Every structure is written in structure tokens, then in C-alpha cells.
Tab-separated table of C-alpha atoms and ligand atoms in Angstrom:
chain	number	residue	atom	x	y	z
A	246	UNK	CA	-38.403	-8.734	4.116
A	247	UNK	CA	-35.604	-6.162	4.383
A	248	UNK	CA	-33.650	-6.246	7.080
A	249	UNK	CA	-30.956	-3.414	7.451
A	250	UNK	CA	-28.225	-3.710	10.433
A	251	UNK	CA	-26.165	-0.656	10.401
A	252	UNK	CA	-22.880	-1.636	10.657
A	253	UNK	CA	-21.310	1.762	10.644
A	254	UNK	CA	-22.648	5.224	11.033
A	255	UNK	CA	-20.047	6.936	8.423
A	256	UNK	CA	-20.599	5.858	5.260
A	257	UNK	CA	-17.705	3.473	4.103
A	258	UNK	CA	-16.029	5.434	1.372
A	259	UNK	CA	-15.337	8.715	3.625
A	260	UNK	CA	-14.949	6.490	6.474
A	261	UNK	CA	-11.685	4.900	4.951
A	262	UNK	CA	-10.353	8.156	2.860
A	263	UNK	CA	-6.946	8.220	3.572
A	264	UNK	CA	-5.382	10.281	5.825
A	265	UNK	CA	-1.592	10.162	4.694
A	266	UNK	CA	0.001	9.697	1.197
A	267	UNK	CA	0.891	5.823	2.019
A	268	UNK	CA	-2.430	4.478	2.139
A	269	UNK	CA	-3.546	5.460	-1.188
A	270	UNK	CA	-3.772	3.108	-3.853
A	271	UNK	CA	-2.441	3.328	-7.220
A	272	UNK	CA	-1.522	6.650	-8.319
A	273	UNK	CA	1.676	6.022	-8.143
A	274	UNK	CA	3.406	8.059	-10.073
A	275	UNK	CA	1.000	11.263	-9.079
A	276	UNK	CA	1.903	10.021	-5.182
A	277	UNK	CA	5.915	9.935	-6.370
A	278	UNK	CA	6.241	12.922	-7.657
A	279	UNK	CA	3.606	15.130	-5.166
A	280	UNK	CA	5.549	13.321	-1.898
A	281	UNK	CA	8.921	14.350	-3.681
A	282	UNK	CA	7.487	18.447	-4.173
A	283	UNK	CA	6.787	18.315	-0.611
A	284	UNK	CA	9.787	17.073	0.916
A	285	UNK	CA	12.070	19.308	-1.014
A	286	UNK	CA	9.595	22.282	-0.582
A	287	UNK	CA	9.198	22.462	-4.293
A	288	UNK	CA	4.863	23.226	-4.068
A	289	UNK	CA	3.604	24.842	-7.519
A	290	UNK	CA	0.402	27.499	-6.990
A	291	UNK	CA	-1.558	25.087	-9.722
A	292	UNK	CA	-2.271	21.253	-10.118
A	293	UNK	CA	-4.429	19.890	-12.235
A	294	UNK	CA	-6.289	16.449	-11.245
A	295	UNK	CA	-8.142	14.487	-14.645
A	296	UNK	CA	-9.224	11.109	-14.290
A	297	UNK	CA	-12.124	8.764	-14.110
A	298	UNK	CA	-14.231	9.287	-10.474
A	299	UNK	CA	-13.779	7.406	-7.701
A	300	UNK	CA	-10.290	6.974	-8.402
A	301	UNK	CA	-8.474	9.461	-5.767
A	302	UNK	CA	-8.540	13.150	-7.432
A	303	UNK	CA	-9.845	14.891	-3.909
A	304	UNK	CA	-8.432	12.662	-1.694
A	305	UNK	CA	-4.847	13.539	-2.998
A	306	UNK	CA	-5.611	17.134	-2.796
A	307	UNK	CA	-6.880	16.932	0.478
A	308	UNK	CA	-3.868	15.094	1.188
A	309	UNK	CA	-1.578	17.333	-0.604
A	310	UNK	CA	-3.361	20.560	1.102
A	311	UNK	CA	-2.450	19.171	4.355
A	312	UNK	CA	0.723	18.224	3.598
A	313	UNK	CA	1.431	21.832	2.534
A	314	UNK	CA	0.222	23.495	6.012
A	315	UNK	CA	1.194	20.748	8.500
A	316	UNK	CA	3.071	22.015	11.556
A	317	UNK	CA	4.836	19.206	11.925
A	318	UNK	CA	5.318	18.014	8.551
A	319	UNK	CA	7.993	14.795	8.464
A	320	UNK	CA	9.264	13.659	4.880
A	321	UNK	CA	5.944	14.245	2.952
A	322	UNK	CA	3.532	12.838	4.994
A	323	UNK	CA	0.991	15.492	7.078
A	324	UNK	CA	1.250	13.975	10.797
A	325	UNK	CA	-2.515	14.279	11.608
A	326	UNK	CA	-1.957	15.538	14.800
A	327	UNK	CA	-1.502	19.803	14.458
A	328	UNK	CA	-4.072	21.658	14.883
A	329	UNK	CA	-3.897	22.079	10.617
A	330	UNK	CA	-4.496	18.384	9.990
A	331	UNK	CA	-7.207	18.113	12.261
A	332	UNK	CA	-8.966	21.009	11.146
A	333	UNK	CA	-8.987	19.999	7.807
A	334	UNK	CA	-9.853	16.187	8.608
A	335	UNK	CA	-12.740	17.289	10.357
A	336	UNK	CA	-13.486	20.210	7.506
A	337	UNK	CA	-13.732	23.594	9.182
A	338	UNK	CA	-10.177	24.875	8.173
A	339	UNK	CA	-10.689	27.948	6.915
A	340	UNK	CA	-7.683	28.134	4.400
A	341	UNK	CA	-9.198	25.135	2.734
A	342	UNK	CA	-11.352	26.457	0.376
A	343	UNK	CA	-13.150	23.784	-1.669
A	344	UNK	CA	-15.438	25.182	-4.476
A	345	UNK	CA	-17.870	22.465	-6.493
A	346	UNK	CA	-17.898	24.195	-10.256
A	347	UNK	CA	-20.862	21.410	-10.943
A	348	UNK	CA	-23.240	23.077	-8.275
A	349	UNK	CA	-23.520	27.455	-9.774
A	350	UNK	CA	-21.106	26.882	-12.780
A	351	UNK	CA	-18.730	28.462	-9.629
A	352	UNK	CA	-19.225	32.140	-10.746
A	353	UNK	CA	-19.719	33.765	-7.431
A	354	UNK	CA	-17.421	31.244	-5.985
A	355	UNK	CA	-14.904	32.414	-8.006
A	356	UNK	CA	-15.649	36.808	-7.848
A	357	UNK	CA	-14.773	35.588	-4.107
A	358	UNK	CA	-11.843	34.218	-4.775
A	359	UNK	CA	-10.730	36.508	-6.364
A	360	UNK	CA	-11.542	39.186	-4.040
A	361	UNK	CA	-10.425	36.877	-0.944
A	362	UNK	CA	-6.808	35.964	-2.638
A	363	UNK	CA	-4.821	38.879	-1.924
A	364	UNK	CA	-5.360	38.272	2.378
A	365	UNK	CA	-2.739	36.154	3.307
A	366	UNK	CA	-3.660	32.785	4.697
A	367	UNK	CA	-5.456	33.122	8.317
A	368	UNK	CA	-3.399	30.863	9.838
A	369	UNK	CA	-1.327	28.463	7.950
A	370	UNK	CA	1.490	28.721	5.372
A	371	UNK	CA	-0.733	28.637	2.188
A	372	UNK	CA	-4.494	29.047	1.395
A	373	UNK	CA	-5.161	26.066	-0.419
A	374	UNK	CA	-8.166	26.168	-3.324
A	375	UNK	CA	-9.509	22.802	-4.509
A	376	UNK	CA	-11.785	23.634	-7.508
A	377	UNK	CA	-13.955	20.172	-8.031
A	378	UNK	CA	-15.663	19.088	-11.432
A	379	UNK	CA	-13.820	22.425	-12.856
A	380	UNK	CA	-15.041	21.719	-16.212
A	381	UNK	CA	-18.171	23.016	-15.298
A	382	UNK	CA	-17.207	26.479	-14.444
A	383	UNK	CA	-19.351	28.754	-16.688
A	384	UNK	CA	-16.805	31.014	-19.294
A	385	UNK	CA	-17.443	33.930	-17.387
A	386	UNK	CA	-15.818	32.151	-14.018
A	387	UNK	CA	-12.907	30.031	-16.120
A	388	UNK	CA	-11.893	33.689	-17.267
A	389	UNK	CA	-11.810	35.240	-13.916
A	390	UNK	CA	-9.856	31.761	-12.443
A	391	UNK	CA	-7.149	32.673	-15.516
A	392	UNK	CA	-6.397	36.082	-14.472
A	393	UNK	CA	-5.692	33.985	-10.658
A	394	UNK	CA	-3.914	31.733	-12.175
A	395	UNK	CA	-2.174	34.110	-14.404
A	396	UNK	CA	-0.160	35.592	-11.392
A	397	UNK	CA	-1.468	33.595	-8.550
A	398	UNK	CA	-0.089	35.422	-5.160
A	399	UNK	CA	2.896	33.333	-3.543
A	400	UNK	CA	0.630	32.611	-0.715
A	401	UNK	CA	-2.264	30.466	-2.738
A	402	UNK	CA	-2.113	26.954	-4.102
A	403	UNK	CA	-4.526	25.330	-6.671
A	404	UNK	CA	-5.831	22.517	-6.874
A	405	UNK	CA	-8.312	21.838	-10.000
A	406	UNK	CA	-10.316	18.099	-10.797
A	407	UNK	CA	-11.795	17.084	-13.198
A	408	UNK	CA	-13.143	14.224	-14.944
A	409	UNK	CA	-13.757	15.592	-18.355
A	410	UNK	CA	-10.546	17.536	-19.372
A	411	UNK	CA	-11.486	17.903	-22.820
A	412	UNK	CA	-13.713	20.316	-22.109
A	413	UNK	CA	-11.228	22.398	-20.082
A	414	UNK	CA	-10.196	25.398	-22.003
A	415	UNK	CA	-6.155	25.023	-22.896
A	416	UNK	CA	-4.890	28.220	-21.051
A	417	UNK	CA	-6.118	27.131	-18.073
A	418	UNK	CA	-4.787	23.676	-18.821
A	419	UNK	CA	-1.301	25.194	-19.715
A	420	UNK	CA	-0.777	27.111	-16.290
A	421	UNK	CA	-1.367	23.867	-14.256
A	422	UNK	CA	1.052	21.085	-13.453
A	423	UNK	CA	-1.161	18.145	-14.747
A	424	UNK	CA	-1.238	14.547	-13.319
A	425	UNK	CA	-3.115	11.688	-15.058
A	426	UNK	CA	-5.359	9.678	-12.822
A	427	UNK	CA	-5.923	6.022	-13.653
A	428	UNK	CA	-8.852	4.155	-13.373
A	429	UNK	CA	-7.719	1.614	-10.031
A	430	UNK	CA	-7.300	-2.480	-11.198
A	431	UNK	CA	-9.730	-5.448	-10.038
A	432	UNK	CA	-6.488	-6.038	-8.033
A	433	UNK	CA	-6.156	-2.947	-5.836
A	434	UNK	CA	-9.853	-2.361	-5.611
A	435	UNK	CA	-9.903	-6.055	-3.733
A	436	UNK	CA	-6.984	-5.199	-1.618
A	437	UNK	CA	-8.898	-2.444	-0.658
A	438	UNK	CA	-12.145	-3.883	0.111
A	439	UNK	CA	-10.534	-6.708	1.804
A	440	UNK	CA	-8.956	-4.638	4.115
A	441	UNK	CA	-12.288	-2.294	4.934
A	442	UNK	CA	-13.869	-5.742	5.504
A	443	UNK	CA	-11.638	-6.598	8.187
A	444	UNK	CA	-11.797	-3.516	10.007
A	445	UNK	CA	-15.428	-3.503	9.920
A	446	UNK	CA	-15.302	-7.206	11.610
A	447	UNK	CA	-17.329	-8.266	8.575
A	448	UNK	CA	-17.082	-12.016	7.058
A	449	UNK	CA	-17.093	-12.000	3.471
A	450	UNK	CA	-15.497	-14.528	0.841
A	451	UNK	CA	-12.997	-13.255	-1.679
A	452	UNK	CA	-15.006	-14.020	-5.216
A	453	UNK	CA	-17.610	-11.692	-3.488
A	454	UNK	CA	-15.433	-9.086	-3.440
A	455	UNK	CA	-14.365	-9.704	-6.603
A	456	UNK	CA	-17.454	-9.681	-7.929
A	457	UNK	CA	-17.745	-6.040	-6.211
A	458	UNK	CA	-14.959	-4.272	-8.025
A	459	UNK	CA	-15.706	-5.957	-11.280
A	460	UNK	CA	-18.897	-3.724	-11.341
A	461	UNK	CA	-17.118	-0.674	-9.917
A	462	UNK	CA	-15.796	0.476	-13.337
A	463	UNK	CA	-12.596	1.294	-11.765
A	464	UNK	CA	-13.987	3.572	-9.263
A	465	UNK	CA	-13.046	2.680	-5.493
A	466	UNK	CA	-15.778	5.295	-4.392
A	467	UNK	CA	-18.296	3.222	-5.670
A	468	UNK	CA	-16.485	-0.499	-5.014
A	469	UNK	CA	-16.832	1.064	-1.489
A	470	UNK	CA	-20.407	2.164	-1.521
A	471	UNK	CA	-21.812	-1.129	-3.118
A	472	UNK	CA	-20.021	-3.066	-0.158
A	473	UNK	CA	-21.672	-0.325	2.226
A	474	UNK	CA	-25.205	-1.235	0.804
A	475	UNK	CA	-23.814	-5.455	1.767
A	476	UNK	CA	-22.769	-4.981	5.043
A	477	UNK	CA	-25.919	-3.042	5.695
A	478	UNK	CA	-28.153	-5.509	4.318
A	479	UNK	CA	-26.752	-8.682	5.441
A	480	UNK	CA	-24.422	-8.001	8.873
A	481	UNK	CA	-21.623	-9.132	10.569
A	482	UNK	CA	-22.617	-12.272	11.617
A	483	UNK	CA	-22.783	-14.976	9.071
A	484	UNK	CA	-20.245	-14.800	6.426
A	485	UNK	CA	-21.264	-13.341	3.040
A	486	UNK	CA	-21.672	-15.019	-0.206
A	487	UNK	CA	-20.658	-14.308	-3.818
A	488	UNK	CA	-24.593	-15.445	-4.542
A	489	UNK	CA	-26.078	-13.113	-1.824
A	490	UNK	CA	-24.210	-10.139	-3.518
A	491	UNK	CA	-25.848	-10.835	-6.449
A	492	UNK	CA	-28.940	-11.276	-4.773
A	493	UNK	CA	-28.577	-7.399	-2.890
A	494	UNK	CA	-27.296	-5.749	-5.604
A	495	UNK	CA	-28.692	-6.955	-8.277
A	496	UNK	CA	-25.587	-7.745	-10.190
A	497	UNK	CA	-25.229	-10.248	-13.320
A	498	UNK	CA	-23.089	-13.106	-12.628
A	499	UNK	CA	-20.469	-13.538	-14.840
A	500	UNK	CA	-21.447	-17.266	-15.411
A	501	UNK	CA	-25.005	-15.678	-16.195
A	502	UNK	CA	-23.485	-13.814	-19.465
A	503	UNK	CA	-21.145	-16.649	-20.466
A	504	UNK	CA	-24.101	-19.145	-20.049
A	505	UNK	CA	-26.325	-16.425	-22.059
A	506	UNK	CA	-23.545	-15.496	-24.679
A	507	UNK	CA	-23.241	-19.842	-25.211
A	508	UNK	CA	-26.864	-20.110	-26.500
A	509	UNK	CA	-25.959	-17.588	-28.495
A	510	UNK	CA	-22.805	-18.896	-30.321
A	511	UNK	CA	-24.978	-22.583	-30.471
A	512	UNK	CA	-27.955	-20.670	-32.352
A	513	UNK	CA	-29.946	-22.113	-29.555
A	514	UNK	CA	-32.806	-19.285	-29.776
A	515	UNK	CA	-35.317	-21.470	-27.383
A	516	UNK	CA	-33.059	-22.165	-24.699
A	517	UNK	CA	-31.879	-18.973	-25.103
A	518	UNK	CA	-34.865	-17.234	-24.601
A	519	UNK	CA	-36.119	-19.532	-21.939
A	520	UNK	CA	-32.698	-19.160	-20.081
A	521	UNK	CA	-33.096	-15.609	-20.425
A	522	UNK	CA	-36.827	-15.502	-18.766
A	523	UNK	CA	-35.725	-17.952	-15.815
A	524	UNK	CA	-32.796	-15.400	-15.078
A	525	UNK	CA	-35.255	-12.389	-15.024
A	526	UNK	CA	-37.970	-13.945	-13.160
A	527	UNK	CA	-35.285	-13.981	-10.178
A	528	UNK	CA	-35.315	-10.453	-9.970
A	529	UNK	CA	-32.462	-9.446	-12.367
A	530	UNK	CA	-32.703	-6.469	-13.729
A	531	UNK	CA	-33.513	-6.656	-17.595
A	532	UNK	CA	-31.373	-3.044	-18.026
A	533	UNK	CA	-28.309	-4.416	-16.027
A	534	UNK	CA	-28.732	-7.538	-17.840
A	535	UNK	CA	-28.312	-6.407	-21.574
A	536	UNK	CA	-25.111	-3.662	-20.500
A	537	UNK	CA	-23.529	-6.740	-18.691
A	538	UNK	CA	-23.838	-8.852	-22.131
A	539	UNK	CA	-22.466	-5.992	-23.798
A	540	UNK	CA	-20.022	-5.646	-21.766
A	541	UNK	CA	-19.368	-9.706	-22.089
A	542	UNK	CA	-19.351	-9.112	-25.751
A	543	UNK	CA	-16.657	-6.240	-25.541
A	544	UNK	CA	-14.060	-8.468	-23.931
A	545	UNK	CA	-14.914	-10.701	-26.313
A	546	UNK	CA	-13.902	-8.510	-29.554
A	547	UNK	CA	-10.917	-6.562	-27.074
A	548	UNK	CA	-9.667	-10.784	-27.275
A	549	UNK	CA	-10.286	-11.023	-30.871
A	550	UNK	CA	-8.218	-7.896	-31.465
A	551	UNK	CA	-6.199	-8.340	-29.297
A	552	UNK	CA	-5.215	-11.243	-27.308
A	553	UNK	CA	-2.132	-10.398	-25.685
A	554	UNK	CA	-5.126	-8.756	-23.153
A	555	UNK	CA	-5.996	-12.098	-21.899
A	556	UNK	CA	-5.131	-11.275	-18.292
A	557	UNK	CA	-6.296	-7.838	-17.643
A	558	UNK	CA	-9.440	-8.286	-19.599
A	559	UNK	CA	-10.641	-11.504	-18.107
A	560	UNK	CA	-10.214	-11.044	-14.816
A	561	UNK	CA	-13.353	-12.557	-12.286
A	562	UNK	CA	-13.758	-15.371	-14.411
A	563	UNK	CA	-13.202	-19.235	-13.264
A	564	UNK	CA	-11.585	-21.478	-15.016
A	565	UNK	CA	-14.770	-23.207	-16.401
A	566	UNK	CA	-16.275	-20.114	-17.917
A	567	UNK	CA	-12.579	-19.285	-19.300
A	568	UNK	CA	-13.112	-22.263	-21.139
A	569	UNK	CA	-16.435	-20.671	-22.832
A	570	UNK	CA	-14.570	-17.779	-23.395
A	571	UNK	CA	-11.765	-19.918	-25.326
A	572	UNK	CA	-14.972	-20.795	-27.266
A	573	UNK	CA	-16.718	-17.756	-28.108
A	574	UNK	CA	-13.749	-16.180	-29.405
A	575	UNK	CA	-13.514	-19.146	-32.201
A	576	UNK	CA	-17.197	-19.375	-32.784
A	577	UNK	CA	-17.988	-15.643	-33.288
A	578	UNK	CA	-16.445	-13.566	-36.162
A	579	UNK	CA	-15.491	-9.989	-35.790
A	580	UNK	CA	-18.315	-8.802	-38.010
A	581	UNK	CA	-21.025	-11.520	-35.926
A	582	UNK	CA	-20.150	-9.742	-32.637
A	583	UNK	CA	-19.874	-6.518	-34.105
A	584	UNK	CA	-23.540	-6.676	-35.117
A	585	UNK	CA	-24.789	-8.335	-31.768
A	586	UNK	CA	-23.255	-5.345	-30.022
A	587	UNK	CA	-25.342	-2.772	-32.458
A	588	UNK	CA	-27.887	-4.679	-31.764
A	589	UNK	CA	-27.624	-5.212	-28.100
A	590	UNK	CA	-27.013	-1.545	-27.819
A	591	UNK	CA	-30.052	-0.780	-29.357
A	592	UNK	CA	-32.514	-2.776	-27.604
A	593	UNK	CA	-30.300	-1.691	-24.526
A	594	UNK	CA	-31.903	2.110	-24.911
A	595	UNK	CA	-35.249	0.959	-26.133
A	596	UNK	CA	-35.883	-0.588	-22.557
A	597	UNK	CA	-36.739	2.622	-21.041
A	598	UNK	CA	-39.358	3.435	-22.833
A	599	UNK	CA	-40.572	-0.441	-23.724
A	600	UNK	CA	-44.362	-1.339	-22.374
A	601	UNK	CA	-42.522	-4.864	-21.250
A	602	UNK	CA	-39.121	-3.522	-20.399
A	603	UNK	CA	-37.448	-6.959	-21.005
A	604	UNK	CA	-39.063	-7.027	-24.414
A	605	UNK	CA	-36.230	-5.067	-26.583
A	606	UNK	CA	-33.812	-8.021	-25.095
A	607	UNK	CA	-35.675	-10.758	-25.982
A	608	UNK	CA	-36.169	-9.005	-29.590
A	609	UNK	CA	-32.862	-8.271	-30.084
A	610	UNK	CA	-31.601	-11.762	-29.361
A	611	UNK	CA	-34.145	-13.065	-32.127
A	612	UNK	CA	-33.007	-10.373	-34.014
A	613	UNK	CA	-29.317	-11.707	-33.937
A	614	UNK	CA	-29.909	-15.248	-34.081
A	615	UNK	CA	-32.608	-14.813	-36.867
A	616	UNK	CA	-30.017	-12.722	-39.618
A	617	UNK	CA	-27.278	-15.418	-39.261
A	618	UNK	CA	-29.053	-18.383	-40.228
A	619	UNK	CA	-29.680	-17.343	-43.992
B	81	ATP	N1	-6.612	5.918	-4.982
B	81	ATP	C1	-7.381	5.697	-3.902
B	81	ATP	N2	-6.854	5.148	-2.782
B	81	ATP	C2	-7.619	4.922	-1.688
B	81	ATP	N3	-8.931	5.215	-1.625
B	81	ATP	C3	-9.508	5.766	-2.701
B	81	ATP	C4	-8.767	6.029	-3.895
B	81	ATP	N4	-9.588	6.562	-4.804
B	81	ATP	C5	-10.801	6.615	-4.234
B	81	ATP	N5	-10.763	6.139	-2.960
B	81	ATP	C6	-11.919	5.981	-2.078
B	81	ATP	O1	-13.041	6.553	-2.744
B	81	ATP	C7	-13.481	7.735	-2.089
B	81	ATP	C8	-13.709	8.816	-3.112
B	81	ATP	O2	-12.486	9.194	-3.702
B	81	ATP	P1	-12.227	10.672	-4.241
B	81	ATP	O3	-13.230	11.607	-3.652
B	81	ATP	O4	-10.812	10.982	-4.009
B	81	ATP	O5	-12.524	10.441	-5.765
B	81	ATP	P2	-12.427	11.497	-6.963
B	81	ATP	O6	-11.373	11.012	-7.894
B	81	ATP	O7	-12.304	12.879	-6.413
B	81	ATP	O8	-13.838	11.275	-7.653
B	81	ATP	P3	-14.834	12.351	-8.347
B	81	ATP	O9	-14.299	12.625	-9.705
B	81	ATP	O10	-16.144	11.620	-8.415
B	81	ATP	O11	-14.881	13.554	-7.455
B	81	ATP	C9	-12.416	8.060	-1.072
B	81	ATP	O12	-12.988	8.645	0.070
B	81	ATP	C10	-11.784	6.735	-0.767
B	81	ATP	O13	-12.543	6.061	0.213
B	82	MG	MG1	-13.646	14.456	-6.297
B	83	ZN	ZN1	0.013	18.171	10.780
């Protein structure tokens, strides 16, 4: 039986957006040289924001927005207390204009920007655009946002995201000042969660937050939304376990993949296969189970390539399964894990359309026992 306690009506991840340039993590060197613009009054009419999601691109723009238009700006930091800051904290200023390319491909967005433009700001120092996902924009509205950007009025400053800036044509590219967003650490994302926990009065041990951001991808967004769904599920009063994450959210142990990835390297295909049943008939998730062997398998070849990576690449793991580690990167050759990776990859995007959707897993670990043994 389900039982949800809501801990908090705002969800988590806007809940704990920060409000001031010192709170955000990582970034540094986007943080560095955006406080250093704003102290010195140095602001540019276009910045471009590319990086992975989750990892700060509109919170530093809604930072940096504010910063431009506080009325009581100290150093670089907006004070939150003008009537600018709180407007746009609470999102109703109206020289905020934030305009989501994914949602129309932006084109009438953008026919009113560039009709709105020329009126100076209604009541701050600059009308700030954010353009989100700006990718997206169809042709027709990346042309019309060059022509802006091609002689932007002093008044305006731009803001564009994106996660994909490949597919940004270059001239918009080349008019922008362009920061680099990284994807945040294990580390910070811990850090981070730790903190939220606290504030939220919420018990909750530290390998469970580990385990947290090690399925985040790098994205604090969604480091912040999986401990959401915990604290929903399970509470504030008893304090929460690395096995009851697992349990909520479905996640694959690490000591799950390392036990998995032994029987493996031992040729073991029974105990493999039985190992492998036992673990789904507890409710993992056969999908989530084969990416989280591939992924085990990637760190394993990253090692094998490259073993200066040791730290950053086997992060989460205790000391026993670093041991099985040590051991898989001696049993398996480059070519052997190559292949289990094809084939794990495979049976990975059979699953959705398999009658038995663990079935393609089960195959494809006969499959890459079976070849080796000739
Ligand atoms: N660098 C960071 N420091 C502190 N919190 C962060 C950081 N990055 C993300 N967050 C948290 O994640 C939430 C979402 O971040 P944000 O909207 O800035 O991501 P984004 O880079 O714009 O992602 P997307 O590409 O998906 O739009 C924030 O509200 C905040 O709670
Ligand atoms: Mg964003
Ligand atoms: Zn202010």
C-alpha cells in the first residue's frame, strides 16, 4: 500500500533554486566571470547558456536578470528585497520575458519581440529576454532573433539556453558571449541534497543520497526530484535507507551489477540467470536493469582505457565491490566487453517491444556467455 505524506507543497527543485549567485553549485567559472560583468557594470546584450539539463542554465539567467535590474544591487549579488527581485522571484515582472523555443518553434514569440524591443524597459534598467531550449526555434524565428541580435537596442539583454548547441546555427552562436555548463559531480550533487534534507527536517543516511545523484546523470534538477518522490513516499519520521530508495525508485544497486557482471566474468550462465530472475522478481525493472549493466560495463572499459579515471569513475562503490571491479578489469578483455556492450545494447532496445520484456536480457546474457566458450 502507498502511502504518500506530503512533505512540502513546492516541489523540491524550484523550492531550493537559488536566489543569489553564492548558492549555486559548480559553474564556477560561468559564476566568476558573470559576478565580475556585474560589479564593474560590464553586461553584454547576448549570453549564450549550453550544457547538459539540470545543471543551472535558467537559474543563472534568472539570477543574472536580476542582478542586472536590482535597485539595490551590492557587489554582484541581487538583494532580493526591491521591488525588481521580488517581482521576478515570484514571476510577474514584466521586463522578464522568458520565451520556451521547444513549445511553437518560438515564431510568434519572436515577431513580438521584435516588435516589443524598441519600448524601453517598463520599469527597470534593462528588458531582459531568456530564450529556453533555443535550438528549437524554427529557421524562420532564428532569422528574425539575428536581425535582434544583429543590433540589439542598448536597453535589451539576451539570454539564450540550450542543451544541444550543435544544432544552433553559427551566426547566432558568434554574436553571443558563450559559457560552457558542466554536468555537476556525485560530490556537489550530495552537498546539495544533504543540505535540502536538512531543511526539510528529513532523516536520511548519506549512501542514500549517494545512491540519488549517481542516477541523476549529472543533473541536480532531477537528483532533486527523485529525492522529492522519497520524502513523499516515506516521511519525516523514521530515517531513510539506502535499501528503501531502491525499493521507491526502482533503482539498481550498484552491488546488484557488480554481483551480475561477476557471473559473468566466472562463465557462470546458471547462477547468472537465476541471480538475474531473483533480482527481477523483486520488482526491478528489467529496462533499468540492462542500461545500469551497461552502464557498469562502460566504467569498466573507461578503466581499461584509462585508469588514471579510477576516482571520478568509480565513485558510489564500497570497498568490497571495488575489489570486483579490480577483478573485472583483469578478467575481461577490451574486445570481451566490447561485444557484451553490443550485445547488451541490443537486447536493451528489443525490451520494448519483447512479449516477456525481461526476455532480450536473459538472451543476451546466453548470447555472451555462449560465443566465448568455443
Ligand atoms: N548549479 C546549480 N546549483 C544549484 N541548484 C541547481 C543547479 N543546477 C540545477 N539546480 C537545481 O535544479 C533546478 C533546475 O535547474 P535549471 O532550471 O537551472 O536547469 P537548466 O540547466 O536550465 O536545465 P534545462 O536544460 O533542463 O532547462 C533548479 O531549480 C535548482 O533547484
Ligand atoms: Mg532551463
Ligand atoms: Zn534587488
Amino acid at each position: 500500500m502507498l502511502r504518500y505524506h506530503n512533505v512540502t507543497n513546492l516541489v523540491l527543485y524550484r523550492k531550493y533554486r537559488p536566489k543569489a549567485f553564492s548558492e549555486v553549485i559548480g559553474q564556477e567559472h560561468v559564476v566568476r566571470t558573470l559576478s565580475n560583468a556585474i560589479a564593474g557594470s560590464l553586461i553584454s546584450h547576448a549570453y549564450l547558456f549550453c550544457g547538459p539539463r539540470g545543471s543551472g542554465k535558467t537559474t543563472i539567467a534568472r539570477l543574472l536578470a536580476k542582478a542586472v535590474n536590482c535597485q539595490d544591487q551590492k557587489g554582484s549579488e541581487p538583494c532580493n528585497k526591491c521591488s525588481s527581485c521580488l517581482e521576478i522571484n515570484e514571476g510577474r515582472a514584466i521586463d522578464l520575458i522568458e520565451i520556451d523555443a521547444a513549445s511553437s518553434g518560438g515564431i510568434d514569440e519572436i515577431r513580438e519581440l521584435r516588435e516589443g524591443i524598441r519600448f524601453a524597459p517598463a520599469k527597470s534598467k534593462y528588458k531582459v529576454f531568456i530564450i529556453d531550449e533555443c535550438h528549437q526555434l524554427s529557421k524562420e524565428a532564428a532569422n528574425a532573433l539575428l536581425k535582434t541580435l544583429e543590433e540589439p537596442p542598448s536597453h535589451a539583454v539576451f539570454i539564450l539556453a540550450t542543451t544541444e548547441i550543435q544544432k544552433m546555427i553559427p551566426t547566432i552562436i558568434s554574436r553571443c558571449q558563450k559559457f560552457d555548463f558542466r554536468k555537476l559531480t556525485i560530490d556537489e550533487m550530495v552537498r546539495r541534497l544533504e543540505f535540502i534534507s536538512k531543511a526539510e527536517k528529513a532523516k536520511i543516511e548519506k549512501p542514500a543520497l549517494e545512491l540519488i545523484a549517481l542516477n541523476s546523470a549529472g543533473s541536480l534538477r532531477d537528483a532533486e526530484s527523485l529525492l522529492n518522490k522519497v520524502l513523499n513516499f516515506s516521511g519525516l519520521e523514521k530515517e531513510i535507507k539506502k535499501e528503501d530508495i531502491i525499493g521507491i525508485l526502482g533503482l539498481v544497486d550498484t552491488q546488484v551489477m557488480v554481483q551480475l557482471a561477476d557471473y559473468i566474468a566466472e562463465r557462470k550462465m546458471d547462477l547468472a540467470l537465476e541471480f538475474l530472475g531473483k533480482t527481477l522478481e523483486k520488482g526491478f525493472d528489467p529496462e533499468v536493469l540492462s542500461k545500469s549493466l551497461i552502464e557498469y560495463f562502460r566504467k569498466i572499459l573507461i578503466l581499461k582505457v584509462n585508469p588514471d579515471l579510477q576516482n571520478t569513475v568509480i565513485q558510489g562503490f564500497n570497498e568490497e565491490e571495488k575489489k570486483h571491479i579490480e577483478k573485472h578489469l583483469s578478467v575481461f578483455t577490451l574486445a570481451e566487453i566490447h561485444r557484451l556492450m553490443t550485445i547488451l545494447i541490443s537486447a536493451s532496445n528489443q525490451m520494448k517491444y519483447s512479449p516477456i520484456p525481461q526476455l532480450p536480457l536473459e538472451l543476451a546474457i546466453v548470447e555472451g556467455l555462449q560465443k566465448e566458450e568455443k
